[in-house]
């Protein structure tokens, strides 16, 4: 309470420093002097001067008693003093007020309609004519204005402070308005009494000046709580009228009309009270600005409508036809709703007038806000392409200045960096986003200036991913019949679709500017190295993003080689992609791929010739010829590597026979067998089952060795086959997983003739493992990682987290890594630290190799392709 008193006292001092509040008070009816005459009698001295009416004519029943200057001065001053007292005591404001009575009812104006008061009022209003010898006179209008200021500072401000303390902001506003209305009636009553006998034009001037002073006083007394209440109430009503209210979809037209009427009545009342000054106008402008922003976000955020989506018809206005749907709808809202409300409100402000240029500026402002919204949504629109075509059309229409174009590229580049270009996103996701980005930016800007600005960082990042080119090439080589929803998880099926689109595969790279009838000058914000590549296709842009052509062609050759060496019959897709790339890189750059395709075709014909020759050869007639060979031109195929091992004797005989026949047909050439690249079909017969598997040649060689004897130690088998240890380990594990072999203690492997025997063996192993776990619980040193059945849930979850890190590294960073590099990166990436030693990590990776999740080749781990 003490704080409030000090605050109110401070406010009074401020007002008193600006407005003079020390005024004269009405003279008393009697004084302590015994010589004070009765009412209506002079104070003494010479007789008073005869009274005159408002026109200046003397009263007919007056008799002058003295005409000396001294007596006239005393007489006029006495009459003025009594007149002043009569008028000021009648219109004096109450000395105290309460909240309950709100200053009480104004005095009845009929009480002032008596002749004595009317005569006194005339004397006070025109003393220079009626009482010319009175020396000490005051201006009654100035006195009343000063009285109003003093009363407002001492009493009304205190009542407004009480109203500011209401909890409900609506009550704050209504209470303050009722208080000001009561004060306004009281103040205008005194003024109406004063100016009643004046001529109309003079009375109007006095009334206008008084209202201006009073409104200035009221406007400067608006407190923060009153301002906040007005902002809240007026903003809520404006939101209903302009369709920004949360329940706007459920608001009826009657509710909107009622809200509009409430706004206009409120503004009219505020205008009468003097609360529509500069502060109100600023507040109203802020509300309009905030509602425009809210309407644009509520109506258009994430809603990318186009004319095609809503089935719009052509308009008679040619300019309107060229504007997107959202732009037209927003302009109509500004003109019919937003500007209409603004004009209606400002009409009640009196001296504020709106021109048509203001409406045009509001439209420009709204379109700029929509442009900012679409710029912030551009990354989402790229992700959702082509369903976001309407939003791209909005940007194409609104982003026309170099400043907005620069902001668009800056914002999009920032979003691209934060949301896409990081290790957590797979290369496939990045490439898929890049394709959508190319399409969206081609729609947005045919000159490709904007795309070149934002794509450079993404292209550099793609070059750091080892699997970028492989994914692109593998996707290009995907057959259209295989481009299904399942393939989308691992391949860029979009490239297959683009290859079928003739519009996207057009190339005008060699068109000269002088021959281009659609040529336009370069954009003003184009760089110095700008080139008009408006017709370059999406596939070409994507291929050009992965670095030099040599990098792409080398990877393309390697992947095509893998495809051609598979067991497929036709290679139409490879031929189609090769033809497409020849248009881009030229015939000579892809000559090796032409040779590779020709080798496969020639190999089929050569196989048929050799097969028929072998069948006709009486010495080979008893041999079942099952070899199908692919002859590769050594200089044109990529390096396939070499894994040497001893092939089965029957295969070696067939290879020798094939080689003899080949050298007979082509004497100038010799064959070198690449056994590790081959495929074989193995049929195995056991006591209780028969198995047929299509396997790799080294896996076939391993199982062939178990024909006799049926049990091998790892070291003995390694010496027998002369095979790489990693390759031998992987092949043995393959047959163990197929339940063809069983691993025994001491790194020995034996053939499983009966599955029943294998199941009994697994049961005994599980029982022994349980015993080992119990021994570990008694204090033995058995590692919990080796005894998987005794692993806790927490450790299982931890191992799963580590596995996800390893998968991410082998997918996004490098396709294959040695053990030491995996351990180092795990220690760098895991925030809580990586507690495993290299031996423990090696054991974990070995489990994943056994599960078929990883491959170990040349001391490096890589994910198994599925």
JSON list of N, CA, C and O in Angstrom, two decimals, residues 511-520 534:
[
{"chain": "A", "resi": 511, "resn": "UNK", "atom": "N", "xyz": [23.31, -26.76, -77.51]},
{"chain": "A", "resi": 511, "resn": "UNK", "atom": "CA", "xyz": [22.55, -25.71, -78.21]},
{"chain": "A", "resi": 511, "resn": "UNK", "atom": "C", "xyz": [23.24, -24.37, -78.00]},
{"chain": "A", "resi": 511, "resn": "UNK", "atom": "O", "xyz": [23.57, -23.99, -76.88]},
{"chain": "A", "resi": 512, "resn": "UNK", "atom": "N", "xyz": [23.47, -23.63, -79.07]},
{"chain": "A", "resi": 512, "resn": "UNK", "atom": "CA", "xyz": [24.10, -22.33, -78.99]},
{"chain": "A", "resi": 512, "resn": "UNK", "atom": "C", "xyz": [23.07, -21.27, -78.64]},
{"chain": "A", "resi": 512, "resn": "UNK", "atom": "O", "xyz": [21.90, -21.38, -78.96]},
{"chain": "A", "resi": 513, "resn": "UNK", "atom": "N", "xyz": [23.55, -20.17, -78.01]},
{"chain": "A", "resi": 513, "resn": "UNK", "atom": "CA", "xyz": [22.65, -19.10, -77.62]},
{"chain": "A", "resi": 513, "resn": "UNK", "atom": "C", "xyz": [22.00, -18.43, -78.83]},
{"chain": "A", "resi": 513, "resn": "UNK", "atom": "O", "xyz": [20.84, -18.08, -78.80]},
{"chain": "A", "resi": 514, "resn": "UNK", "atom": "N", "xyz": [22.77, -18.28, -79.92]},
{"chain": "A", "resi": 514, "resn": "UNK", "atom": "CA", "xyz": [22.20, -17.58, -81.08]},
{"chain": "A", "resi": 514, "resn": "UNK", "atom": "C", "xyz": [21.11, -18.39, -81.75]},
{"chain": "A", "resi": 514, "resn": "UNK", "atom": "O", "xyz": [20.29, -17.86, -82.48]},
{"chain": "A", "resi": 515, "resn": "UNK", "atom": "N", "xyz": [21.08, -19.70, -81.48]},
{"chain": "A", "resi": 515, "resn": "UNK", "atom": "CA", "xyz": [20.08, -20.56, -82.10]},
{"chain": "A", "resi": 515, "resn": "UNK", "atom": "C", "xyz": [18.92, -20.86, -81.16]},
{"chain": "A", "resi": 515, "resn": "UNK", "atom": "O", "xyz": [18.01, -21.61, -81.50]},
{"chain": "A", "resi": 516, "resn": "UNK", "atom": "N", "xyz": [18.94, -20.28, -79.95]},
{"chain": "A", "resi": 516, "resn": "UNK", "atom": "CA", "xyz": [17.92, -20.56, -78.95]},
{"chain": "A", "resi": 516, "resn": "UNK", "atom": "C", "xyz": [16.87, -19.44, -78.99]},
{"chain": "A", "resi": 516, "resn": "UNK", "atom": "O", "xyz": [17.13, -18.31, -78.58]},
{"chain": "A", "resi": 517, "resn": "UNK", "atom": "N", "xyz": [15.68, -19.76, -79.50]},
{"chain": "A", "resi": 517, "resn": "UNK", "atom": "CA", "xyz": [14.63, -18.76, -79.62]},
{"chain": "A", "resi": 517, "resn": "UNK", "atom": "C", "xyz": [14.05, -18.35, -78.28]},
{"chain": "A", "resi": 517, "resn": "UNK", "atom": "O", "xyz": [13.40, -17.31, -78.18]},
{"chain": "A", "resi": 518, "resn": "UNK", "atom": "N", "xyz": [14.24, -19.17, -77.23]},
{"chain": "A", "resi": 518, "resn": "UNK", "atom": "CA", "xyz": [13.71, -18.84, -75.90]},
{"chain": "A", "resi": 518, "resn": "UNK", "atom": "C", "xyz": [14.77, -18.22, -75.00]},
{"chain": "A", "resi": 518, "resn": "UNK", "atom": "O", "xyz": [14.60, -18.19, -73.78]},
{"chain": "A", "resi": 519, "resn": "UNK", "atom": "N", "xyz": [15.85, -17.72, -75.58]},
{"chain": "A", "resi": 519, "resn": "UNK", "atom": "CA", "xyz": [16.95, -17.17, -74.78]},
{"chain": "A", "resi": 519, "resn": "UNK", "atom": "C", "xyz": [16.50, -15.93, -74.02]},
{"chain": "A", "resi": 519, "resn": "UNK", "atom": "O", "xyz": [15.78, -15.08, -74.54]},
{"chain": "A", "resi": 520, "resn": "UNK", "atom": "N", "xyz": [16.92, -15.83, -72.77]},
{"chain": "A", "resi": 520, "resn": "UNK", "atom": "CA", "xyz": [16.69, -14.64, -71.94]},
{"chain": "A", "resi": 520, "resn": "UNK", "atom": "C", "xyz": [18.01, -14.29, -71.28]},
{"chain": "A", "resi": 520, "resn": "UNK", "atom": "O", "xyz": [18.88, -15.15, -71.10]},
{"chain": "A", "resi": 534, "resn": "UNK", "atom": "N", "xyz": [19.19, -24.54, -68.65]},
{"chain": "A", "resi": 534, "resn": "UNK", "atom": "CA", "xyz": [17.80, -24.66, -68.23]},
{"chain": "A", "resi": 534, "resn": "UNK", "atom": "C", "xyz": [17.17, -25.99, -68.60]},
{"chain": "A", "resi": 534, "resn": "UNK", "atom": "O", "xyz": [16.15, -26.37, -68.06]}
]
